[in-house]
C-alpha cells in the first residue's frame, strides 16, 4: 500500500494595492471616456461635429441600452 501526500505547490500571489491603484484609476478613466463616447456623444453634449462618432458606436449604444432613436 502506498501513501500519497499532496503538498500544495502553488502559492497565491499577493497584489499590493498601492501598485495596482494607479492602473485601476487609469482603467477607470479609459472606461469613463468609452462610456461617454458610446452613450453621450450626440447632440448638445457632442465634442466632435457631425454624426461620425455616433454612427461608429451606434451598435454599442443599442447593445448597452442607451436611448438613441
Ligand atoms: Zn440607434
XYZ file of C-alpha atoms and ligand atoms in Angstrom:
70
model
C 0.000 0.000 0.000
C 1.352 3.373 -0.972
C 0.731 6.608 0.800
C 0.406 9.720 -1.296
C 0.860 13.083 0.274
C -0.304 16.050 -1.720
C 1.614 19.179 -0.959
C 0.431 22.464 -2.400
C 2.994 23.732 -4.834
C 1.273 26.890 -5.994
C 1.053 29.769 -3.609
C -1.277 32.717 -4.114
C 0.440 35.905 -5.141
C -0.357 38.971 -3.124
C -1.238 42.009 -5.216
C -0.194 45.163 -3.435
C -2.983 47.714 -3.583
C -0.519 50.591 -3.784
C 0.961 49.266 -7.012
C -2.385 48.399 -8.593
C -4.191 51.630 -7.692
C -2.737 53.824 -10.498
C -3.650 51.193 -13.080
C -7.147 50.874 -11.640
C -7.583 54.653 -11.867
C -6.221 54.682 -15.432
C -8.526 51.855 -16.491
C -11.450 53.674 -14.865
C -10.691 56.839 -16.812
C -10.460 54.925 -20.091
C -13.749 53.203 -19.263
C -15.452 56.525 -18.475
C -14.221 58.013 -21.761
C -15.502 54.966 -23.646
C -18.884 55.201 -21.914
C -19.064 58.897 -22.773
C -18.397 58.270 -26.458
C -20.855 55.399 -26.605
C -23.578 56.976 -24.511
C -23.425 60.759 -24.669
C -21.514 61.824 -27.779
C -24.548 63.192 -29.552
C -26.374 66.482 -29.881
C -25.732 69.105 -27.190
C -23.056 67.022 -25.420
C -21.122 66.268 -28.596
C -17.447 67.170 -28.763
C -16.993 66.345 -32.429
C -19.167 67.945 -35.055
C -21.327 65.646 -37.116
C -22.615 62.140 -36.522
C -19.406 60.229 -37.194
C -18.759 59.119 -33.610
C -22.413 58.343 -33.040
C -22.625 56.209 -36.144
C -19.344 54.461 -35.301
C -20.581 53.348 -31.860
C -24.238 53.023 -32.827
C -24.491 49.269 -32.313
C -22.777 49.631 -28.949
C -25.370 52.208 -27.911
C -28.186 49.788 -28.614
C -26.335 46.897 -27.029
C -25.834 48.818 -23.783
C -29.382 50.222 -23.760
C -28.639 53.896 -24.244
C -31.540 55.823 -25.770
C -30.935 56.571 -29.402
C -33.844 56.883 -31.802
Zn -29.947 53.875 -32.762
